[in-house]
mmCIF file of C-alpha atoms and ligand atoms in Angstrom:
data_model
loop_
_atom_site.group_PDB
_atom_site.id
_atom_site.type_symbol
_atom_site.label_atom_id
_atom_site.label_comp_id
_atom_site.label_asym_id
_atom_site.label_seq_id
_atom_site.Cartn_x
_atom_site.Cartn_y
_atom_site.Cartn_z
ATOM 1 C CA UNK A 1 170.469 80.592 149.847
ATOM 2 C CA UNK A 2 167.275 79.058 151.234
ATOM 3 C CA UNK A 3 163.858 80.606 150.713
ATOM 4 C CA UNK A 4 160.167 79.868 151.335
ATOM 5 C CA UNK A 5 158.748 79.903 147.816
ATOM 6 C CA UNK A 6 155.109 80.143 146.775
ATOM 7 C CA UNK A 7 155.123 78.030 143.610
ATOM 8 C CA UNK A 8 151.514 77.148 142.806
ATOM 9 C CA UNK A 9 147.981 78.301 143.647
ATOM 10 C CA UNK A 10 146.231 76.121 146.240
ATOM 11 C CA UNK A 11 149.528 74.544 147.325
ATOM 12 C CA UNK A 12 151.560 75.195 150.494
ATOM 13 C CA UNK A 13 154.860 77.019 149.902
ATOM 14 C CA UNK A 14 158.098 75.017 149.619
ATOM 15 C CA UNK A 15 161.480 75.485 151.282
ATOM 16 C CA UNK A 16 164.203 75.377 148.634
ATOM 17 C CA UNK A 17 167.453 76.872 147.367
ATOM 18 C CA UNK A 18 167.305 80.017 145.258
ATOM 19 C CA UNK A 19 170.000 82.372 143.946
ATOM 20 C CA UNK A 20 171.172 85.127 146.285
ATOM 21 C CA UNK A 21 169.859 88.359 144.699
ATOM 22 C CA UNK A 22 171.942 91.422 143.763
ATOM 23 C CA UNK A 23 170.669 94.962 144.477
ATOM 24 C CA UNK A 24 169.727 96.987 141.393
ATOM 25 C CA UNK A 25 170.237 100.756 141.064
ATOM 26 C CA UNK A 26 168.554 102.567 143.965
ATOM 27 C CA UNK A 27 168.147 99.327 145.927
ATOM 28 C CA UNK A 28 169.925 97.719 148.844
ATOM 29 C CA UNK A 29 170.598 94.085 149.653
ATOM 30 C CA UNK A 30 169.082 93.372 153.070
ATOM 31 C CA UNK A 31 170.254 90.536 155.306
ATOM 32 C CA UNK A 32 166.980 89.393 156.870
ATOM 33 C CA UNK A 33 166.591 89.513 160.656
ATOM 34 C CA UNK A 34 162.910 88.524 160.796
ATOM 35 C CA UNK A 35 160.111 87.731 158.374
ATOM 36 C CA UNK A 36 156.580 87.578 159.801
ATOM 37 C CA UNK A 37 154.003 85.024 158.644
ATOM 38 C CA UNK A 38 150.785 86.948 157.936
ATOM 39 C CA UNK A 39 147.359 85.380 157.603
ATOM 40 C CA UNK A 40 147.072 87.052 154.190
ATOM 41 C CA UNK A 41 149.827 84.690 152.973
ATOM 42 C CA UNK A 42 147.500 81.810 153.825
ATOM 43 C CA UNK A 43 144.832 83.469 151.671
ATOM 44 C CA UNK A 44 147.369 83.769 148.840
ATOM 45 C CA UNK A 45 148.536 80.158 148.762
ATOM 46 C CA UNK A 46 145.448 78.422 150.167
ATOM 47 C CA UNK A 47 142.333 80.379 149.175
ATOM 48 C CA UNK A 48 143.147 82.332 146.036
ATOM 49 C CA UNK A 49 143.448 81.129 142.472
ATOM 50 C CA UNK A 50 144.108 82.705 139.083
ATOM 51 C CA UNK A 51 140.487 83.877 138.713
ATOM 52 C CA UNK A 52 140.189 85.816 141.983
ATOM 53 C CA UNK A 53 143.695 87.108 142.761
ATOM 54 C CA UNK A 54 145.202 90.273 141.276
ATOM 55 C CA UNK A 55 147.488 89.238 138.369
ATOM 56 C CA UNK A 56 150.517 90.644 140.230
ATOM 57 C CA UNK A 57 150.214 87.853 142.822
ATOM 58 C CA UNK A 58 150.782 85.072 140.299
ATOM 59 C CA UNK A 59 153.436 82.575 141.531
ATOM 60 C CA UNK A 60 156.260 81.914 141.815
ATOM 61 C CA UNK A 61 158.143 84.127 144.302
ATOM 62 C CA UNK A 62 159.533 84.117 147.826
ATOM 63 C CA UNK A 63 156.923 84.886 150.520
ATOM 64 C CA UNK A 64 157.401 87.269 153.462
ATOM 65 C CA UNK A 65 155.874 90.767 153.247
ATOM 66 C CA UNK A 66 156.716 92.005 156.762
ATOM 67 C CA UNK A 67 160.442 92.145 157.174
ATOM 68 C CA UNK A 68 163.348 93.605 159.067
ATOM 69 C CA UNK A 69 167.083 93.293 158.544
ATOM 70 C CA UNK A 70 170.486 94.890 158.116
ATOM 71 C CA UNK A 71 171.928 96.523 155.013
ATOM 72 C CA UNK A 72 174.441 94.095 153.525
ATOM 73 C CA UNK A 73 175.237 95.981 150.324
ATOM 74 C CA UNK A 74 174.295 99.281 148.690
ATOM 75 C CA UNK A 75 173.166 99.259 145.057
ATOM 76 C CA UNK A 76 174.300 101.831 142.490
ATOM 77 C CA UNK A 77 173.399 105.418 143.377
ATOM 78 C CA UNK A 78 172.305 104.744 146.965
ATOM 79 C CA UNK A 79 173.703 107.313 149.384
ATOM 80 C CA UNK A 80 172.988 108.332 152.974
ATOM 81 C CA UNK A 81 172.524 104.763 154.222
ATOM 82 C CA UNK A 82 175.107 102.635 155.996
ATOM 83 C CA UNK A 83 175.926 98.933 155.743
ATOM 84 C CA UNK A 84 175.163 97.067 158.975
ATOM 85 C CA UNK A 85 172.350 99.410 160.078
ATOM 86 C CA UNK A 86 168.971 97.847 160.943
ATOM 87 C CA UNK A 87 165.708 98.711 159.182
ATOM 88 C CA UNK A 88 162.069 97.824 158.854
ATOM 89 C CA UNK A 89 160.844 97.305 155.306
ATOM 90 C CA UNK A 90 157.828 99.107 153.896
ATOM 91 C CA UNK A 91 156.513 96.280 151.723
ATOM 92 C CA UNK A 92 154.290 97.932 149.081
ATOM 93 C CA UNK A 93 156.018 99.076 145.904
ATOM 94 C CA UNK A 94 154.043 101.264 143.506
ATOM 95 C CA UNK A 95 155.118 103.286 140.483
ATOM 96 C CA UNK A 96 156.698 105.859 142.802
ATOM 97 C CA UNK A 97 155.395 108.954 141.008
ATOM 98 C CA UNK A 98 151.562 108.965 141.020
ATOM 99 C CA UNK A 99 149.765 111.102 143.663
ATOM 100 C CA UNK A 100 149.292 108.094 145.993
ATOM 101 C CA UNK A 101 152.914 106.953 145.767
ATOM 102 C CA UNK A 102 154.082 110.574 146.157
ATOM 103 C CA UNK A 103 152.442 110.707 149.575
ATOM 104 C CA UNK A 104 154.054 107.379 150.512
ATOM 105 C CA UNK A 105 150.865 105.378 150.017
ATOM 106 C CA UNK A 106 152.077 102.822 147.476
ATOM 107 C CA UNK A 107 149.160 100.577 148.501
ATOM 108 C CA UNK A 108 146.862 102.770 146.426
ATOM 109 C CA UNK A 109 149.215 103.291 143.457
ATOM 110 C CA UNK A 110 147.198 104.589 140.523
ATOM 111 C CA UNK A 111 149.398 102.719 138.056
ATOM 112 C CA UNK A 112 149.157 99.361 139.788
ATOM 113 C CA UNK A 113 147.876 97.753 136.578
ATOM 114 C CA UNK A 114 151.315 98.383 135.010
ATOM 115 C CA UNK A 115 153.243 97.039 138.013
ATOM 116 C CA UNK A 116 154.640 93.492 137.882
ATOM 117 C CA UNK A 117 154.117 92.985 141.650
ATOM 118 C CA UNK A 118 152.317 94.565 144.624
ATOM 119 C CA UNK A 119 154.982 94.359 147.329
ATOM 120 C CA UNK A 120 158.013 92.480 148.540
ATOM 121 C CA UNK A 121 156.623 89.023 149.311
ATOM 122 C CA UNK A 122 153.484 89.723 147.254
ATOM 123 C CA UNK A 123 154.511 89.153 143.640
ATOM 124 C CA UNK A 124 158.138 90.199 144.192
ATOM 125 C CA UNK A 125 160.623 88.106 146.198
ATOM 126 C CA UNK A 126 160.069 88.713 149.918
ATOM 127 C CA UNK A 127 161.879 88.218 153.185
ATOM 128 C CA UNK A 128 161.380 84.509 153.925
ATOM 129 C CA UNK A 129 164.958 84.055 152.713
ATOM 130 C CA UNK A 130 168.441 84.878 153.915
ATOM 131 C CA UNK A 131 168.576 88.009 151.726
ATOM 132 C CA UNK A 132 166.164 90.271 149.861
ATOM 133 C CA UNK A 133 166.547 93.349 147.685
ATOM 134 C CA UNK A 134 164.548 96.483 148.599
ATOM 135 C CA UNK A 135 164.293 99.982 147.090
ATOM 136 C CA UNK A 136 166.204 102.279 149.476
ATOM 137 C CA UNK A 137 163.066 104.472 149.739
ATOM 138 C CA UNK A 138 161.248 101.580 151.470
ATOM 139 C CA UNK A 139 163.626 101.418 154.461
ATOM 140 C CA UNK A 140 162.578 102.730 157.883
ATOM 141 C CA UNK A 141 165.397 102.937 160.473
ATOM 142 C CA UNK A 142 165.204 100.903 163.676
ATOM 143 C CA UNK A 143 168.220 102.426 165.405
ATOM 144 C CA UNK A 144 169.350 100.138 168.212
ATOM 145 C CA UNK A 145 165.895 98.581 168.857
ATOM 146 C CA UNK A 146 165.643 94.769 168.582
ATOM 147 C CA UNK A 147 165.348 94.069 164.824
ATOM 148 C CA UNK A 148 164.008 90.481 165.237
ATOM 149 C CA UNK A 149 160.831 91.306 167.163
ATOM 150 C CA UNK A 150 160.347 94.397 164.974
ATOM 151 C CA UNK A 151 159.561 92.445 161.805
ATOM 152 C CA UNK A 152 155.755 92.217 162.351
ATOM 153 C CA UNK A 153 155.545 96.006 162.662
ATOM 154 C CA UNK A 154 155.825 96.250 158.855
ATOM 155 C CA UNK A 155 152.312 94.853 158.496
ATOM 156 C CA UNK A 156 150.830 93.617 161.808
ATOM 157 C CA UNK A 157 151.819 97.036 163.211
ATOM 158 C CA UNK A 158 151.350 99.311 160.209
ATOM 159 C CA UNK A 159 147.953 97.965 159.098
ATOM 160 C CA UNK A 160 146.204 98.526 162.465
ATOM 161 C CA UNK A 161 148.039 101.848 162.873
ATOM 162 C CA UNK A 162 146.670 103.148 159.562
ATOM 163 C CA UNK A 163 143.124 102.019 160.404
ATOM 164 C CA UNK A 164 143.353 103.588 163.871
ATOM 165 C CA UNK A 165 144.933 106.775 162.515
ATOM 166 C CA UNK A 166 141.951 107.330 160.223
ATOM 167 C CA UNK A 167 139.560 106.734 163.158
ATOM 168 C CA UNK A 168 141.287 109.091 165.613
ATOM 169 C CA UNK A 169 138.717 111.907 165.204
ATOM 170 C CA UNK A 170 136.066 109.445 166.451
ATOM 171 C CA UNK A 171 138.123 108.650 169.559
ATOM 172 C CA UNK A 172 138.980 112.210 170.532
ATOM 173 C CA UNK A 173 137.380 113.589 173.688
ATOM 174 C CA UNK A 174 136.665 111.840 176.972
ATOM 175 C CA UNK A 175 134.615 108.770 177.743
ATOM 176 C CA UNK A 176 135.059 107.059 174.365
ATOM 177 C CA UNK A 177 135.262 103.300 173.757
ATOM 178 C CA UNK A 178 136.714 101.245 170.942
ATOM 179 C CA UNK A 179 136.304 97.576 169.994
ATOM 180 C CA UNK A 180 138.951 95.218 168.561
ATOM 181 C CA UNK A 181 137.646 91.972 167.042
ATOM 182 C CA UNK A 182 140.253 89.230 166.428
ATOM 183 C CA UNK A 183 143.336 89.205 168.659
ATOM 184 C CA UNK A 184 145.954 87.521 166.484
ATOM 185 C CA UNK A 185 149.021 89.070 164.851
ATOM 186 C CA UNK A 186 147.296 92.349 163.942
ATOM 187 C CA UNK A 187 144.696 92.585 166.715
ATOM 188 C CA UNK A 188 147.113 92.306 169.644
ATOM 189 C CA UNK A 189 149.239 95.117 168.212
ATOM 190 C CA UNK A 190 146.054 97.128 167.586
ATOM 191 C CA UNK A 191 145.208 96.931 171.307
ATOM 192 C CA UNK A 192 148.688 98.230 172.177
ATOM 193 C CA UNK A 193 148.480 101.088 169.655
ATOM 194 C CA UNK A 194 145.016 102.121 170.882
ATOM 195 C CA UNK A 195 146.290 102.157 174.465
ATOM 196 C CA UNK A 196 149.390 104.118 173.473
ATOM 197 C CA UNK A 197 147.851 106.851 171.332
ATOM 198 C CA UNK A 198 144.202 107.211 172.476
ATOM 199 C CA UNK A 199 142.453 107.644 175.813
ATOM 200 C CA UNK A 200 139.577 105.370 174.824
ATOM 201 C CA UNK A 201 138.489 102.300 176.787
ATOM 202 C CA UNK A 202 139.645 99.350 174.682
ATOM 203 C CA UNK A 203 137.187 96.445 174.467
ATOM 204 C CA UNK A 204 138.473 93.286 172.780
ATOM 205 C CA UNK A 205 137.206 89.874 171.738
ATOM 206 C CA UNK A 206 138.480 86.633 170.203
ATOM 207 C CA UNK A 207 137.430 82.994 170.138
ATOM 208 C CA UNK A 208 140.630 82.050 171.968
ATOM 209 C CA UNK A 209 140.639 82.667 175.759
ATOM 210 C CA UNK A 210 144.463 82.928 175.791
ATOM 211 C CA UNK A 211 144.368 85.699 173.176
ATOM 212 C CA UNK A 212 141.837 87.582 175.308
ATOM 213 C CA UNK A 213 143.975 87.086 178.417
ATOM 214 C CA UNK A 214 146.912 88.638 176.570
ATOM 215 C CA UNK A 215 144.758 91.592 175.459
ATOM 216 C CA UNK A 216 143.785 92.145 179.098
ATOM 217 C CA UNK A 217 147.484 92.304 180.019
ATOM 218 C CA UNK A 218 147.790 95.036 177.396
ATOM 219 C CA UNK A 219 144.991 96.961 179.131
ATOM 220 C CA UNK A 220 141.864 95.846 177.279
ATOM 221 C CA UNK A 221 138.527 94.822 178.758
ATOM 222 C CA UNK A 222 137.464 91.575 177.097
ATOM 223 C CA UNK A 223 134.045 90.165 176.249
ATOM 224 C CA UNK A 224 133.766 86.547 175.074
ATOM 225 C CA UNK A 225 131.679 85.605 172.047
ATOM 226 C CA UNK A 226 128.268 83.942 172.186
ATOM 227 C CA UNK A 227 124.732 85.081 172.772
ATOM 228 C CA UNK A 228 124.318 88.507 174.293
ATOM 229 C CA UNK A 229 127.823 89.625 173.331
ATOM 230 C CA UNK A 230 126.705 92.828 171.597
ATOM 231 C CA UNK A 231 124.464 93.739 174.550
ATOM 232 C CA UNK A 232 127.356 93.194 177.003
ATOM 233 C CA UNK A 233 129.606 95.431 174.915
ATOM 234 C CA UNK A 234 126.921 98.135 174.762
ATOM 235 C CA UNK A 235 126.543 97.895 178.554
ATOM 236 C CA UNK A 236 130.267 98.565 178.953
ATOM 237 C CA UNK A 237 129.786 101.812 177.029
ATOM 238 C CA UNK A 238 126.886 102.954 179.163
ATOM 239 C CA UNK A 239 124.542 102.131 176.308
ATOM 240 C CA UNK A 240 126.146 104.567 173.846
ATOM 241 C CA UNK A 241 128.053 102.009 171.777
ATOM 242 C CA UNK A 242 131.674 102.096 170.661
ATOM 243 C CA UNK A 243 133.003 105.027 168.678
ATOM 244 C CA UNK A 244 135.422 103.018 166.532
ATOM 245 C CA UNK A 245 135.407 99.303 165.730
ATOM 246 C CA UNK A 246 138.310 97.410 164.132
ATOM 247 C CA UNK A 247 137.424 94.009 162.710
ATOM 248 C CA UNK A 248 140.512 91.863 162.094
ATOM 249 C CA UNK A 249 138.428 88.875 160.984
ATOM 250 C CA UNK A 250 135.860 90.149 158.482
ATOM 251 C CA UNK A 251 133.336 87.282 158.411
ATOM 252 C CA UNK A 252 129.594 88.040 158.398
ATOM 253 C CA UNK A 253 129.150 87.472 162.186
ATOM 254 C CA UNK A 254 132.034 89.803 163.123
ATOM 255 C CA UNK A 255 130.801 92.534 160.768
ATOM 256 C CA UNK A 256 127.334 92.081 162.320
ATOM 257 C CA UNK A 257 128.887 92.444 165.787
ATOM 258 C CA UNK A 258 130.704 95.598 164.668
ATOM 259 C CA UNK A 259 127.543 97.129 163.209
ATOM 260 C CA UNK A 260 125.543 95.999 166.236
ATOM 261 C CA UNK A 261 127.810 97.737 168.744
ATOM 262 C CA UNK A 262 128.903 100.906 166.943
ATOM 263 C CA UNK A 263 127.729 104.232 168.363
ATOM 264 C CA UNK A 264 125.836 106.917 166.479
ATOM 265 C CA UNK A 265 128.401 108.806 164.296
ATOM 266 C CA UNK A 266 130.936 106.025 164.921
ATOM 267 C CA UNK A 267 133.198 104.279 162.460
ATOM 268 C CA UNK A 268 133.628 100.600 161.597
ATOM 269 C CA UNK A 269 136.810 99.514 159.820
ATOM 270 C CA UNK A 270 136.985 96.047 158.314
ATOM 271 C CA UNK A 271 140.613 94.919 158.049
ATOM 272 C CA UNK A 272 140.213 91.116 157.919
ATOM 273 C CA UNK A 273 139.884 89.805 154.388
ATOM 274 C CA UNK A 274 137.455 86.918 154.996
ATOM 275 C CA UNK A 275 134.975 88.563 152.620
ATOM 276 C CA UNK A 276 131.885 88.469 154.860
ATOM 277 C CA UNK A 277 128.730 90.300 153.733
ATOM 278 C CA UNK A 278 126.503 92.754 155.609
ATOM 279 C CA UNK A 279 123.101 94.070 154.601
ATOM 280 C CA UNK A 280 122.827 97.761 155.432
ATOM 281 C CA UNK A 281 119.437 99.012 156.560
ATOM 282 C CA UNK A 282 118.390 102.620 157.235
ATOM 283 C CA UNK A 283 116.332 101.695 160.293
ATOM 284 C CA UNK A 284 118.824 99.354 161.916
ATOM 285 C CA UNK A 285 122.033 101.357 161.508
ATOM 286 C CA UNK A 286 122.710 104.272 163.874
ATOM 287 C CA UNK A 287 122.859 107.659 162.144
ATOM 288 C CA UNK A 288 126.068 108.812 160.451
ATOM 289 C CA UNK A 289 128.002 105.565 160.938
ATOM 290 C CA UNK A 290 130.936 105.104 158.559
ATOM 291 C CA UNK A 291 131.585 101.555 157.345
ATOM 292 C CA UNK A 292 134.929 101.243 155.597
ATOM 293 C CA UNK A 293 137.879 98.998 154.787
ATOM 294 C CA UNK A 294 141.603 99.734 154.793
ATOM 295 C CA UNK A 295 144.646 98.178 153.143
ATOM 296 C CA UNK A 296 148.073 98.307 154.882
ATOM 297 C CA UNK A 297 149.406 101.877 155.418
ATOM 298 C CA UNK A 298 151.823 104.602 154.336
ATOM 299 C CA UNK A 299 155.605 104.930 154.594
ATOM 300 C CA UNK A 300 155.183 107.924 156.886
ATOM 301 C CA UNK A 301 152.968 105.871 159.199
ATOM 302 C CA UNK A 302 155.587 103.098 159.311
ATOM 303 C CA UNK A 303 158.058 105.698 160.606
ATOM 304 C CA UNK A 304 155.489 106.537 163.319
ATOM 305 C CA UNK A 305 155.026 102.832 164.166
ATOM 306 C CA UNK A 306 158.814 102.462 164.419
ATOM 307 C CA UNK A 307 158.888 105.482 166.751
ATOM 308 C CA UNK A 308 156.303 103.843 169.051
ATOM 309 C CA UNK A 309 158.408 100.650 169.101
ATOM 310 C CA UNK A 310 161.685 102.469 169.677
ATOM 311 C CA UNK A 311 160.057 104.341 172.574
ATOM 312 C CA UNK A 312 158.943 101.027 174.125
ATOM 313 C CA UNK A 313 155.230 101.876 173.729
ATOM 314 C CA UNK A 314 154.378 98.850 171.563
ATOM 315 C CA UNK A 315 156.094 95.462 171.086
ATOM 316 C CA UNK A 316 154.642 92.589 169.038
ATOM 317 C CA UNK A 317 154.305 89.200 170.763
ATOM 318 C CA UNK A 318 156.539 86.955 168.707
ATOM 319 C CA UNK A 319 157.040 83.203 168.334
ATOM 320 C CA UNK A 320 160.327 82.536 166.525
ATOM 321 C CA UNK A 321 160.932 79.843 163.915
ATOM 322 C CA UNK A 322 164.213 78.848 162.287
ATOM 323 C CA UNK A 323 164.355 78.491 158.508
ATOM 324 C CA UNK A 324 164.121 74.689 158.982
ATOM 325 C CA UNK A 325 160.747 75.212 160.655
ATOM 326 C CA UNK A 326 159.414 77.984 158.391
ATOM 327 C CA UNK A 327 156.760 75.755 156.824
ATOM 328 C CA UNK A 328 155.644 74.668 160.301
ATOM 329 C CA UNK A 329 155.088 78.336 161.129
ATOM 330 C CA UNK A 330 152.619 78.644 158.244
ATOM 331 C CA UNK A 331 150.922 75.370 159.139
ATOM 332 C CA UNK A 332 150.464 76.471 162.751
ATOM 333 C CA UNK A 333 149.145 79.858 161.598
ATOM 334 C CA UNK A 334 146.647 78.120 159.330
ATOM 335 C CA UNK A 335 145.575 75.872 162.236
ATOM 336 C CA UNK A 336 145.083 78.835 164.599
ATOM 337 C CA UNK A 337 147.959 77.717 166.830
ATOM 338 C CA UNK A 338 150.084 80.868 166.820
ATOM 339 C CA UNK A 339 149.878 83.309 169.722
ATOM 340 C CA UNK A 340 150.765 86.786 168.425
ATOM 341 C CA UNK A 341 152.993 86.556 165.364
ATOM 342 C CA UNK A 342 155.161 83.788 163.899
ATOM 343 C CA UNK A 343 158.507 85.256 162.831
ATOM 344 C CA UNK A 344 161.013 83.294 160.752
ATOM 345 C CA UNK A 345 164.669 84.168 161.359
ATOM 346 C CA UNK A 346 166.483 82.946 158.218
ATOM 347 C CA UNK A 347 169.934 83.897 159.521
ATOM 348 C CA UNK A 348 169.410 82.566 163.070
ATOM 349 C CA UNK A 349 169.274 84.689 166.194
HETATM 350 P P1 NAD B 1 145.787 85.770 162.793
HETATM 351 O O1 NAD B 1 145.466 84.410 162.296
HETATM 352 O O2 NAD B 1 147.093 86.031 163.435
HETATM 353 O O3 NAD B 1 144.654 86.272 163.820
HETATM 354 C C1 NAD B 1 143.287 86.123 163.599
HETATM 355 C C2 NAD B 1 142.618 86.112 164.980
HETATM 356 O O4 NAD B 1 141.196 86.196 164.788
HETATM 357 C C3 NAD B 1 142.870 84.833 165.764
HETATM 358 O O5 NAD B 1 143.285 85.157 167.072
HETATM 359 C C4 NAD B 1 141.534 84.118 165.749
HETATM 360 O O6 NAD B 1 141.300 83.330 166.909
HETATM 361 C C5 NAD B 1 140.570 85.277 165.662
HETATM 362 N N1 NAD B 1 139.260 84.937 165.093
HETATM 363 C C6 NAD B 1 139.012 84.198 163.984
HETATM 364 N N2 NAD B 1 137.684 84.131 163.762
HETATM 365 C C7 NAD B 1 137.086 84.847 164.747
HETATM 366 C C8 NAD B 1 135.741 85.165 165.061
HETATM 367 N N3 NAD B 1 134.725 84.715 164.317
HETATM 368 N N4 NAD B 1 135.496 85.936 166.148
HETATM 369 C C9 NAD B 1 136.500 86.396 166.911
HETATM 370 N N5 NAD B 1 137.821 86.134 166.664
HETATM 371 C C10 NAD B 1 138.094 85.366 165.595
HETATM 372 O O7 NAD B 1 145.590 86.747 161.533
HETATM 373 P P2 NAD B 1 146.320 88.143 161.234
HETATM 374 O O8 NAD B 1 147.582 87.886 160.507
HETATM 375 O O9 NAD B 1 146.297 88.988 162.442
HETATM 376 O O10 NAD B 1 145.319 88.762 160.144
HETATM 377 C C11 NAD B 1 143.994 89.115 160.507
HETATM 378 C C12 NAD B 1 143.205 89.397 159.246
HETATM 379 O O11 NAD B 1 143.660 90.611 158.647
HETATM 380 C C13 NAD B 1 143.341 88.326 158.162
HETATM 381 O O12 NAD B 1 142.118 88.249 157.457
HETATM 382 C C14 NAD B 1 144.414 88.916 157.253
HETATM 383 O O13 NAD B 1 144.386 88.360 155.963
HETATM 384 C C15 NAD B 1 144.004 90.359 157.285
HETATM 385 N N6 NAD B 1 145.002 91.349 156.915
HETATM 386 C C16 NAD B 1 144.530 92.447 156.277
HETATM 387 C C17 NAD B 1 145.392 93.459 155.940
HETATM 388 C C18 NAD B 1 144.864 94.688 155.258
HETATM 389 O O14 NAD B 1 145.664 95.519 154.831
HETATM 390 N N7 NAD B 1 143.549 94.867 155.145
HETATM 391 C C19 NAD B 1 146.759 93.367 156.256
HETATM 392 C C20 NAD B 1 147.201 92.233 156.944
HETATM 393 C C21 NAD B 1 146.316 91.230 157.281
HETATM 394 ZN ZN1 ZN B 2 149.974 90.834 155.690
HETATM 395 ZN ZN1 ZN B 3 151.995 104.970 141.982
#
């Protein structure tokens, strides 16, 4: 079968033939419906090298860490699941028995140092292939909802959902505002989630006018970048500032914007992995502001994201690519030419 394989640091992935995998005990073989191209993949093959990446990310393996598909075959000991049914895949795979894994938060597995990989598509073969094996525990049912457009929910949905979930206490009560910085794969779903589960005014910004136009269609108020941006955002909040900021870029200027617009007792969550720095200062930061970062989410939260999708409350914007064009999808993502999420459909549509 064909797969998009990450073979070497600092080199684009290659499209080549690999063996069709067989499910081990407790696993299923999934026929892939969609595999999303995440900007973190670009970091993996373009920015990282041996010295800075976790050892589990060492090549080579098939990319694709946000996936959906149908059960093709049940491995030994798997019961209660049916061939042909459609699922989202929870990508992270931890030890399965530490406190973090026990609450479905494999992202923070306490035994990660002993794990050979971090997730499907991140150290272990992922979904940019016709088939992939997955532990049965990592499957989240999609019912009869469209499995192709669902693929990004596994990361571009779950990651914002987790960040927003942890910020909900800040958004409770009337008259609150929230700010989303970066309206790509993750940010556009973040706007939808904020509109679906909070009553806050959603303010959004991006460098791309078309991304901001899309956010407006989802119910956000947008403010373009440039001089005076923070002041304009503060004005929209009646001078109070925003109660929760979500930065899906993470460079120094976006973190500065977040810290320059957050309200007293607000919360800033950096999700983008650009590695920007910020110098905290007692006199310049409003009192009791939390500045934090988050990584992906929990299995339970992915069930909640799937519920929002199945209820029609959120739906990722998707640009589809055939397997022949999978490498083009990554190139376009790298060049900032994808609106929403690029999804590769290895078995056609
Ligand atoms: P994307 O390329 O789809 O979207 C990024 C968006 O940010 C684009 O619309 C771009 O125009 C905009 N942007 C870039 N620089 C900007 C700036 N200075 N000001 C305003 N907007 C700007 O990327 P994505 O897949 O949505 O991922 C977003 C970030 O989140 C990436 O850094 C990715 O690696 C990271 N990520 C983190 C996690 C996590 O668990 N923390 C999970 C997935 C992705
Ligand atoms: Zn990702
Ligand atoms: Zn664990």
